[in-house]
Amino acid sequence: MSLAATQAAARARHGWRGGPTFGAASAASSSGRYRLAPTLLVYGAILGAATGLVLLDALAGAIVMAIFALIGFSWREDMMPVLPAILTYQAIAISAGAYFYTLYGYFQGGGHSTFIDWSVSNSFVALFGILIGFRIGLTVLKGAVDASMRARDVNYSIERLFFLTAVLFSVNFVFDILPKQIWFGAAHIITNALALRFVAYFILLLVCLRRREGYGYAAAGTAIVMLPELLTGFSGFKEIMLIVLVSAAMYWKPWIRTRRQRAINRLTIFIGALMTVLVLLSGLIWTGGLKEAWRGIVWTEQAAEFAPIERMGHFFDVATESLDDLEIEPTVEAMAARFSSGTLYFAYVIERVPGVVDHEDGALLNLTLYNAMTPRILFPEKKNIGSDSWLVREYAGVQVAGAESGTSIGLGYPAEFYIDFGAPGIVVMSIVYGFVGAFCIAVFAWVARNREIMFALMAGLLTESMMAIEGSFIKLLPGMLQRTIIAAAVIFIVRRPLITLVTHRGRGGDAPGAPHALAGGATP
C-alpha cells in the first residue's frame, strides 16, 4: 500500500475529518516560517499611505504600517497565532487615542499633551521589542519547542474534552465562592493552578475547528466558560472571544490553494468577522453603561444572597436596559479613553521625566525582581505593592483614584521602562520581556510534549500576562513566572493521565506510525 493510502486508511479508521495538523513533518519542513510577512508588508504600506493621505497625518499612516508588520513578523505558520493577537490588541489600544485626536481635535476625556506622538511611537517600539525578544527566544530555545512541535497527533475525543471542561469549571466555581482569606498566602498559587481549567477548553476549540465537527460542543463549552465571567463585574469575556478568534485563525492559510483549504479559509474568515463584531458590540455595551450598572449590583453584599442562576438573570436584565439606553458617540469616546489611558499617562511621564522627576535607574526593576523572588507563601511578611495608581500619581502627575477607593489604574510597562532607563530602556527591557515570554513557552513545550497542550498553555499565559499595554511590569513579570512554574509542575504530573482521559479508547495517537500532514494542510 502506498504512503498516501496508508495515511488515508489510518485517518478513516479513527474518524479523522481533515484540517491541517502540525506534526513531525511540519516541524522538520517548515519550522518557524512567517509566510504572511511579505504580503502583509505590501498591504500595510498601501493602506498606511492611504490612511496618512486621507487624514493628513503621517503618524496615523505609520501606525497602520506598523500593525501590519507586527502581525506579519509574529505569525508563525506552525503555531497558534496568540502573539499576533496580543500585539495587535495592544497596538489598537496604543493608537485609539491618537486616532481620536486626529478625527475630533481633542484627546478623549479632556486630557492634553504635546507628547502624544512620542508616547505612541515609544509604545510601538516596545511592541517591536517584545516581538524581537520572542523571535530570539524561540530560535535559541528551538530544541525545547520542538519537543511539542514534533509530537505525534493525538486522537482526541470531543465529547470527553467537553465533559472535562464542564467538570473543571464546576470545580472552579466552588473555589470562587469560598472566602479568599482561607487560602492565606497560597491564594495566587491556587488561582494559577485553577487557571489550567482552560486547557481542556482550548483543546476542545482546536480539535473542533481542525476536524470541522462538534461545533455544538464547542459552543456549549464556550458558554460554560464565558457565562461565569459575566458575573464577576470584570470584562474577562473579551479574552475568551479572543481565544475563539485565535483558535480559528490558526487554520487560516491563504497560501494553500486546495479546495479544502479554501473552504477552511472561508470558515475562518466568517468566525473571525463574527468574533470581531461580538467583541466590538460587547465592548460598546459594557462601556456604555453596563459596567457601572452591573458593578453596582454584583459588588454589593446583597448580590451574595442571589444564586448564580438568579445573578445571571439579573445580568441579562441589566444588559438589556443598557442596550436600550446606549448612546453611540459618548460610548465611543469612553471606549477610546479606556483603551488609551496608558498612552496619555505615558505622554505626561515624558513631560515630567527627567525634567520634574528623575529617572529611577532601575528602582522599578528592582521592585519587580523583589516581587518575583519573594512568593508570599514563603514570605508572609512581604510588602504589599497594592494598587498601581501610585505610579500614575508619582510619575504622570495625575491624581487618579487609588487603593483608598479600591481602584487600580495602570501606567503601562513601556512607561515604567522609560522611567527606569529612558528611551534605550524601552528597547532593551521590551526585548527582555519578549525573551522571557518565549522562555516560558519553551518550558511549556518541553513539559507538555504535546502541541495542543502547549498551545493551550501559551494562549492562557500570553492573554493573562502580556495582553494589556497599561499593565504594570512590576506585577506582570512575577505573575508570568509564577504561572509558568505552577502550570509546568501540574502538567508534568497530569500530562499522561490527561491525554489518556481525553482520547478515544485511551489511545494517544491517530494510529501507530501514521505519518503526519504538513503544516500548510497538504499531505506528504
Coordinates of C-alpha atoms in Angstrom, one line a residue:
M1 CA 0.0 0.0 0.0
S2 CA 1.3 3.5 -0.8
L3 CA 2.3 6.0 1.8
A4 CA -0.7 8.2 0.9
A5 CA -3.1 5.3 1.1
T6 CA -1.7 4.2 4.5
Q7 CA -2.3 7.7 5.8
A8 CA -5.8 7.9 4.5
A9 CA -6.7 4.5 5.9
A10 CA -5.3 5.4 9.3
R11 CA -7.3 8.6 9.4
A12 CA -10.5 6.9 8.2
R13 CA -10.2 4.2 11.0
H14 CA -10.0 6.9 13.7
G15 CA -12.7 9.2 12.4
W16 CA -10.3 11.9 11.2
R17 CA -12.1 14.5 9.2
G18 CA -9.4 16.7 7.9
G19 CA -7.9 20.1 8.6
P20 CA -4.2 20.7 8.8
T21 CA -2.1 19.1 11.5
F22 CA 1.3 20.2 12.8
G23 CA 3.3 17.1 13.3
A24 CA 6.9 16.0 12.8
A25 CA 6.9 16.6 9.1
S26 CA 5.6 20.0 9.8
A27 CA 8.4 20.9 12.2
A28 CA 11.0 19.5 10.0
S29 CA 9.9 21.0 6.7
S30 CA 8.6 24.4 7.6
S31 CA 9.6 25.2 11.2
G32 CA 9.1 28.9 12.0
R33 CA 8.3 30.3 8.6
Y34 CA 6.5 33.6 8.5
R35 CA 4.7 33.3 5.2
L36 CA 2.3 36.2 5.8
A37 CA 5.0 38.8 6.3
P38 CA 5.8 39.8 2.7
T39 CA 2.1 40.1 1.7
L40 CA 1.2 42.0 4.9
L41 CA 4.0 44.4 4.4
V42 CA 2.7 45.3 1.0
Y43 CA -0.8 45.7 2.2
G44 CA 0.4 47.7 5.2
A45 CA 2.4 50.1 3.1
I46 CA -0.6 50.7 0.7
L47 CA -3.2 51.1 3.5
G48 CA -0.8 53.1 5.6
A49 CA 0.0 55.5 2.8
A50 CA -3.8 55.9 2.1
T51 CA -4.6 56.5 5.7
G52 CA -1.9 59.1 6.1
L53 CA -3.1 60.9 2.9
V54 CA -6.8 60.8 3.9
L55 CA -6.2 62.0 7.5
L56 CA -3.2 64.2 6.5
D57 CA -1.3 62.6 9.4
A58 CA 2.0 60.8 8.9
L59 CA 1.8 59.1 12.3
A60 CA -1.7 57.7 11.5
G61 CA -0.3 56.1 8.4
A62 CA 2.8 54.8 10.2
I63 CA 0.6 53.1 12.8
V64 CA -1.2 51.1 10.1
M65 CA 2.1 50.0 8.6
A66 CA 3.4 49.1 12.0
I67 CA 0.4 47.0 12.9
F68 CA 0.6 45.0 9.6
A69 CA 4.3 44.5 10.2
L70 CA 3.8 43.3 13.8
I71 CA 1.2 40.7 12.5
G72 CA 3.3 39.5 9.6
F73 CA 6.6 39.1 11.6
S74 CA 4.9 37.4 14.6
W75 CA 2.6 35.0 12.7
R76 CA 4.4 31.6 12.5
E77 CA 2.6 29.3 10.2
D78 CA 3.1 26.3 12.6
M79 CA 2.0 28.0 15.8
M80 CA -1.3 29.2 17.3
P81 CA -1.2 33.0 16.5
V82 CA -1.6 34.2 20.0
L83 CA 1.4 36.6 19.8
P84 CA 0.0 38.4 16.7
A85 CA -3.4 38.7 18.5
I86 CA -2.0 40.3 21.7
L87 CA 0.4 42.6 19.8
T88 CA -2.5 43.8 17.6
Y89 CA -4.7 44.3 20.7
Q90 CA -2.1 46.4 22.3
A91 CA -1.4 48.3 19.1
I92 CA -5.1 49.2 18.9
A93 CA -5.1 50.4 22.5
I94 CA -2.0 52.5 21.9
S95 CA -3.3 54.1 18.7
A96 CA -7.0 54.6 19.8
G97 CA -6.3 57.9 21.5
A98 CA -4.1 59.2 18.6
Y99 CA -6.8 58.5 16.0
F100 CA -9.5 60.0 18.2
Y101 CA -7.4 63.2 18.5
T102 CA -6.8 63.3 14.7
L103 CA -10.5 62.9 14.0
Y104 CA -12.1 65.1 16.7
G105 CA -9.3 67.6 17.5
Y106 CA -9.1 66.8 21.2
F107 CA -8.0 63.9 23.4
Q108 CA -10.9 62.0 24.9
G109 CA -11.7 62.8 28.5
G110 CA -10.3 66.3 28.2
G111 CA -6.6 65.3 28.5
H112 CA -3.9 67.1 26.6
S113 CA -0.3 66.6 25.9
T114 CA 2.2 67.7 23.2
F115 CA 4.0 64.4 23.7
I116 CA 1.2 62.1 22.4
D117 CA 3.2 61.3 19.2
W118 CA 6.2 60.4 21.3
S119 CA 4.1 58.3 23.6
V120 CA 2.6 56.4 20.7
S121 CA 6.0 55.9 18.9
N122 CA 7.8 54.7 22.0
S123 CA 4.9 52.3 22.8
F124 CA 5.2 50.8 19.4
V125 CA 9.0 50.5 19.9
A126 CA 8.1 48.4 23.0
L127 CA 5.8 46.1 20.9
F128 CA 8.5 45.6 18.3
G129 CA 11.0 44.9 21.2
I130 CA 8.7 42.2 22.5
L131 CA 8.5 40.7 19.0
I132 CA 12.2 40.7 18.6
G133 CA 12.7 39.1 22.1
F134 CA 10.1 36.4 21.2
R135 CA 11.7 35.5 18.0
I136 CA 15.2 35.4 19.5
G137 CA 13.8 33.2 22.3
L138 CA 12.0 30.8 20.0
T139 CA 15.2 30.5 17.9
V140 CA 17.6 30.0 20.8
L141 CA 15.2 27.6 22.6
K142 CA 14.1 25.8 19.4
G143 CA 15.1 22.4 20.8
A144 CA 12.7 22.7 23.7
V145 CA 9.8 24.0 21.5
D146 CA 10.3 21.1 19.1
A147 CA 9.6 18.7 22.0
S148 CA 6.0 19.6 21.4
M149 CA 6.0 20.7 17.8
R150 CA 7.3 17.2 16.7
A151 CA 4.9 15.3 18.9
R152 CA 2.6 12.8 17.2
D153 CA -1.0 13.6 16.7
V154 CA -3.5 12.6 19.4
N155 CA -6.9 11.1 18.6
Y156 CA -8.9 13.4 20.9
S157 CA -12.5 12.7 21.9
I158 CA -14.6 15.8 21.5
E159 CA -17.2 14.5 24.0
R160 CA -14.6 13.8 26.7
L161 CA -13.0 17.2 26.2
F162 CA -16.4 18.9 26.6
F163 CA -17.3 17.0 29.8
L164 CA -13.8 17.6 31.3
T165 CA -14.3 21.3 30.6
A166 CA -17.7 21.2 32.3
V167 CA -16.3 19.4 35.3
L168 CA -13.2 21.6 35.7
F169 CA -15.3 24.8 35.6
S170 CA -17.8 23.4 38.1
V171 CA -14.9 22.7 40.5
N172 CA -13.5 26.2 39.9
F173 CA -16.9 27.7 40.9
V174 CA -16.6 26.1 44.3
F175 CA -13.3 28.0 44.9
D176 CA -14.8 31.2 43.5
I177 CA -17.4 31.3 46.2
L178 CA -15.1 30.5 49.1
P179 CA -13.6 33.5 51.0
K180 CA -10.1 34.2 49.7
Q181 CA -8.9 34.7 53.3
I182 CA -8.9 30.9 54.0
W183 CA -6.3 30.4 51.3
F184 CA -3.7 32.5 53.2
G185 CA -0.6 33.1 51.2
A186 CA -1.5 30.4 48.7
A187 CA -4.2 32.4 47.0
H188 CA -2.1 33.2 44.0
I189 CA -0.8 29.6 43.7
I190 CA -4.3 28.2 43.8
T191 CA -5.6 30.8 41.4
N192 CA -2.8 29.9 38.9
A193 CA -3.4 26.2 39.3
L194 CA -7.2 26.7 38.7
A195 CA -6.4 28.7 35.6
L196 CA -5.3 25.4 34.0
R197 CA -9.0 24.5 33.7
F198 CA -8.9 26.4 30.4
V199 CA -6.5 23.8 28.9
A200 CA -9.3 21.3 28.2
Y201 CA -11.5 24.1 26.7
F202 CA -8.7 25.4 24.4
I203 CA -8.0 21.9 23.1
L204 CA -11.8 21.4 22.6
L205 CA -11.8 24.5 20.4
L206 CA -8.7 23.5 18.4
V207 CA -10.0 19.9 17.8
C208 CA -13.5 21.0 16.7
L209 CA -12.1 23.6 14.3
R210 CA -9.5 21.3 12.9
R211 CA -11.9 18.4 12.3
R212 CA -14.8 20.7 11.3
E213 CA -17.2 18.9 13.5
G214 CA -18.5 19.1 17.1
Y215 CA -19.4 22.8 16.8
G216 CA -22.3 22.2 19.3
Y217 CA -19.8 21.0 21.9
A218 CA -17.6 24.0 21.2
A219 CA -20.5 26.4 21.5
A220 CA -21.7 24.8 24.7
G221 CA -18.1 24.8 26.1
T222 CA -17.7 28.4 25.3
A223 CA -21.0 29.2 27.1
I224 CA -19.8 27.3 30.2
V225 CA -16.5 29.2 30.2
M226 CA -17.9 32.6 29.4
L227 CA -21.1 32.9 31.4
P228 CA -19.4 32.8 34.8
E229 CA -17.2 35.7 33.7
L230 CA -20.2 37.8 33.2
L231 CA -21.0 37.5 36.9
T232 CA -17.7 38.9 38.2
G233 CA -18.0 42.6 37.3
F234 CA -15.0 42.4 35.1
S235 CA -14.7 42.1 31.3
G236 CA -12.9 38.8 31.2
F237 CA -15.2 37.6 28.5
K238 CA -13.2 39.6 25.9
E239 CA -10.2 37.3 26.4
I240 CA -12.4 34.3 25.7
M241 CA -13.7 35.8 22.5
L242 CA -10.1 36.5 21.5
I243 CA -9.2 32.9 22.1
V244 CA -12.0 31.7 19.9
L245 CA -10.8 34.0 17.2
V246 CA -7.1 32.9 17.6
S247 CA -8.1 29.2 17.6
A248 CA -9.9 29.7 14.3
A249 CA -7.1 31.8 12.8
M250 CA -4.6 29.0 13.3
Y251 CA -6.2 27.2 10.4
W252 CA -6.3 30.2 8.1
K253 CA -3.7 29.5 5.5
P254 CA -4.3 31.7 2.4
W255 CA -1.1 30.5 0.7
I256 CA -2.7 27.0 0.3
R257 CA -4.8 26.8 -2.9
T258 CA -6.6 23.5 -2.4
R259 CA -10.4 23.3 -2.5
R260 CA -10.5 22.0 1.1
Q261 CA -8.2 24.8 2.4
R262 CA -10.2 27.5 0.6
A263 CA -13.3 26.2 2.4
I264 CA -11.4 26.3 5.7
N265 CA -10.2 29.8 5.0
R266 CA -13.8 31.0 4.3
L267 CA -15.0 29.4 7.6
T268 CA -12.1 31.1 9.4
I269 CA -12.9 34.5 8.0
F270 CA -16.5 34.1 9.0
I271 CA -15.6 33.1 12.5
G272 CA -13.1 35.9 12.7
A273 CA -15.6 38.5 11.5
L274 CA -18.3 37.2 13.9
M275 CA -15.9 37.4 16.9
T276 CA -14.7 40.8 15.9
V277 CA -18.2 42.1 15.7
L278 CA -19.1 40.5 19.0
V279 CA -16.1 42.0 20.7
L280 CA -16.8 45.4 19.5
L281 CA -20.5 45.2 20.3
S282 CA -19.9 43.8 23.8
G283 CA -17.3 46.5 24.4
L284 CA -19.7 49.2 23.4
I285 CA -22.5 47.8 25.6
W286 CA -20.1 47.2 28.5
T287 CA -18.6 50.7 28.3
G288 CA -21.9 52.4 27.5
G289 CA -23.4 51.8 30.9
L290 CA -23.5 48.0 31.6
K291 CA -20.2 48.1 33.6
E292 CA -21.2 50.7 36.1
A293 CA -24.8 49.4 36.4
W294 CA -23.8 45.8 36.8
R295 CA -20.9 46.5 39.3
G296 CA -23.4 48.5 41.3
I297 CA -25.3 45.2 41.8
V298 CA -22.7 42.5 41.8
W299 CA -20.2 44.2 44.0
T300 CA -22.7 44.6 46.9
E301 CA -23.3 42.3 49.8
Q302 CA -26.9 41.8 48.6
A303 CA -25.5 40.1 45.4
A304 CA -24.1 37.3 47.6
E305 CA -27.7 36.3 48.5
F306 CA -28.5 35.5 44.9
A307 CA -27.9 32.1 43.5
P308 CA -25.8 32.0 40.3
I309 CA -28.8 31.4 38.1
E310 CA -30.6 34.4 39.7
R311 CA -27.5 36.6 39.2
M312 CA -27.3 35.5 35.5
G313 CA -31.0 36.6 35.1
H314 CA -30.2 40.0 36.7
F315 CA -27.2 40.4 34.4
F316 CA -29.2 39.9 31.2
D317 CA -31.9 42.3 32.6
V318 CA -29.3 45.0 33.2
A319 CA -27.6 44.3 29.8
T320 CA -31.0 44.8 28.0
E321 CA -31.6 48.1 29.8
S322 CA -28.0 49.2 29.0
L323 CA -28.5 48.4 25.3
D324 CA -31.8 50.3 25.2
D325 CA -30.1 53.4 26.7
L326 CA -26.9 53.1 24.7
E327 CA -25.6 56.4 23.1
I328 CA -23.0 55.7 20.5
E329 CA -21.0 58.9 20.4
P330 CA -20.2 59.2 24.1
T331 CA -19.7 55.5 24.3
V332 CA -17.1 55.5 21.5
E333 CA -15.3 58.3 23.3
A334 CA -15.4 56.4 26.6
M335 CA -14.0 53.3 24.9
A336 CA -11.2 55.3 23.3
A337 CA -10.5 56.8 26.7
R338 CA -10.4 53.3 28.3
F339 CA -8.2 51.9 25.7
S340 CA -5.7 54.7 25.5
S341 CA -5.4 56.0 29.1
G342 CA -1.9 54.4 29.2
T343 CA -0.9 56.4 26.1
L344 CA -2.0 59.7 27.7
Y345 CA -0.3 58.9 31.0
F346 CA 2.9 57.9 29.2
A347 CA 2.8 61.3 27.4
Y348 CA 2.6 63.0 30.8
V349 CA 5.5 60.9 32.0
I350 CA 7.7 62.0 29.1
E351 CA 6.8 65.6 30.0
R352 CA 7.9 65.1 33.6
V353 CA 10.8 62.6 33.5
P354 CA 13.5 63.6 33.9
G355 CA 12.6 67.3 34.0
V356 CA 10.5 67.2 37.2
V357 CA 11.2 63.6 38.4
D358 CA 14.5 61.9 37.8
H359 CA 14.9 58.6 36.1
E360 CA 14.9 55.8 38.6
D361 CA 17.9 54.0 37.3
G362 CA 16.4 50.5 37.8
A363 CA 14.4 51.1 41.0
L364 CA 11.2 49.8 39.4
L365 CA 13.0 46.8 38.0
N366 CA 14.4 46.0 41.5
L367 CA 10.8 46.2 42.8
T368 CA 9.8 43.8 40.0
L369 CA 12.5 41.3 40.9
Y370 CA 11.7 41.6 44.6
N371 CA 8.0 40.8 43.8
A372 CA 9.1 37.9 41.6
M373 CA 11.5 36.3 44.0
T374 CA 9.6 36.5 47.3
P375 CA 6.4 34.5 46.9
R376 CA 4.0 35.3 49.7
I377 CA 3.5 31.7 50.8
L378 CA 7.2 31.7 51.8
F379 CA 7.5 35.3 52.8
P380 CA 4.2 36.1 54.7
E381 CA 5.6 39.5 55.7
K382 CA 6.2 40.5 52.1
K383 CA 5.4 44.1 51.3
N384 CA 2.1 44.6 49.7
I385 CA 2.6 46.5 46.4
G386 CA -1.1 47.2 46.2
S387 CA -2.8 49.5 43.6
D388 CA -0.9 50.5 40.5
S389 CA -2.3 54.1 40.8
W390 CA 0.7 55.3 42.8
L391 CA 2.8 55.1 39.6
V392 CA 0.4 57.4 37.7
R393 CA 0.3 59.8 40.6
E394 CA 4.1 59.9 41.1
Y395 CA 5.4 59.9 37.6
A396 CA 2.5 61.2 35.4
G397 CA 1.4 63.8 38.0
V398 CA -2.3 62.8 37.7
Q399 CA -4.2 62.3 41.0
V400 CA -6.2 59.3 39.9
A401 CA -8.3 57.1 42.2
G402 CA -6.3 54.5 44.0
A403 CA -6.2 51.9 46.8
E404 CA -8.3 54.1 49.1
S405 CA -11.3 53.6 46.8
G406 CA -10.4 50.0 45.8
T407 CA -9.2 51.2 42.4
S408 CA -6.0 50.4 40.4
I409 CA -5.2 52.4 37.3
G410 CA -2.2 51.3 35.4
L411 CA 0.6 53.4 33.9
G412 CA 1.8 50.8 31.4
Y413 CA 5.0 48.8 31.1
P414 CA 6.6 51.0 28.4
A415 CA 6.3 54.0 30.7
E416 CA 7.9 52.0 33.5
F417 CA 10.8 51.1 31.3
Y418 CA 11.2 54.7 30.3
I419 CA 11.1 55.9 34.0
D420 CA 13.8 53.4 34.9
F421 CA 16.2 53.8 32.0
G422 CA 14.9 56.3 29.5
A423 CA 14.3 55.6 25.8
P424 CA 17.1 53.0 25.5
G425 CA 15.5 51.1 28.4
I426 CA 12.3 50.7 26.4
V427 CA 14.2 48.9 23.7
V428 CA 16.3 46.7 25.9
M429 CA 13.6 45.8 28.6
S430 CA 11.0 45.1 25.9
I431 CA 13.3 42.6 24.2
V432 CA 14.0 41.0 27.6
Y433 CA 10.2 40.9 28.3
G434 CA 9.7 39.1 24.9
F435 CA 12.5 36.7 25.5
V436 CA 11.1 35.8 28.9
G437 CA 7.7 35.1 27.3
A438 CA 9.4 32.8 24.7
F439 CA 11.3 31.1 27.5
C440 CA 8.0 30.4 29.3
I441 CA 6.5 28.9 26.1
A442 CA 9.6 26.7 25.7
V443 CA 9.2 25.4 29.3
F444 CA 5.6 24.6 28.5
A445 CA 6.6 22.8 25.3
W446 CA 9.3 20.8 26.9
V447 CA 7.0 19.7 29.7
A448 CA 3.8 19.1 27.7
R449 CA 5.4 17.3 24.7
N450 CA 2.0 17.8 23.0
R451 CA 1.2 20.6 20.6
E452 CA -2.4 21.2 21.8
I453 CA -1.4 21.4 25.4
M454 CA 1.5 23.7 24.6
F455 CA -0.8 26.0 22.6
A456 CA -3.4 26.0 25.3
L457 CA -0.8 26.9 28.0
M458 CA 0.6 29.5 25.6
A459 CA -2.8 31.1 25.0
G460 CA -3.6 31.3 28.7
L461 CA -0.2 32.7 29.7
L462 CA 0.0 35.4 27.0
T463 CA -3.5 36.7 27.3
E464 CA -3.1 36.9 31.0
S465 CA 0.4 38.3 31.3
M466 CA 1.1 40.2 28.1
M467 CA -2.2 41.5 26.6
A468 CA -2.6 44.8 28.5
I469 CA -0.4 47.7 27.4
E470 CA -1.4 49.5 30.6
G471 CA -0.3 46.6 32.8
S472 CA 2.4 47.1 35.3
F473 CA 5.6 45.2 34.7
I474 CA 6.1 45.1 38.5
K475 CA 3.2 42.6 38.6
L476 CA 3.2 41.2 35.0
L477 CA 6.6 39.6 35.1
P478 CA 6.2 37.9 38.5
G479 CA 2.8 36.7 37.5
M480 CA 4.1 35.3 34.3
L481 CA 6.9 33.4 36.0
Q482 CA 4.7 32.1 38.8
R483 CA 2.1 30.9 36.4
T484 CA 4.8 29.2 34.3
I485 CA 6.3 27.4 37.3
I486 CA 2.9 26.2 38.6
A487 CA 1.5 25.2 35.2
A488 CA 4.6 23.3 34.2
A489 CA 4.6 21.4 37.5
V490 CA 1.0 20.5 37.2
I491 CA 1.2 19.4 33.6
F492 CA 4.3 17.4 34.3
I493 CA 2.3 15.4 36.8
V494 CA -1.0 15.1 34.9
R495 CA 0.1 15.0 31.3
R496 CA -0.1 11.3 30.7
P497 CA -3.4 10.7 32.5
L498 CA -4.9 13.8 30.9
I499 CA -4.1 12.6 27.4
T500 CA -5.4 9.2 28.2
L501 CA -8.6 10.7 29.7
V502 CA -9.5 12.8 26.6
T503 CA -8.6 10.3 23.8
H504 CA -10.7 7.6 22.2
R505 CA -10.2 4.3 24.0
G506 CA -7.2 5.7 25.9
R507 CA -5.1 5.7 22.7
G508 CA -2.6 8.5 22.5
G509 CA -2.3 8.9 18.7
D510 CA -4.2 8.6 15.5
A511 CA -2.5 5.4 14.5
P512 CA 0.8 3.8 15.4
G513 CA 3.4 5.0 12.9
A514 CA 0.8 7.1 10.9
P515 CA 2.5 9.9 9.0
H516 CA 1.6 13.5 9.8
A517 CA 0.3 16.1 7.5
L518 CA 2.3 19.2 6.6
A519 CA 1.7 22.5 8.3
G520 CA 0.1 24.0 5.3
G521 CA -2.6 21.3 5.1
A522 CA -1.0 19.2 2.3
T523 CA -0.1 15.6 2.9
P524 CA 3.4 14.3 2.5

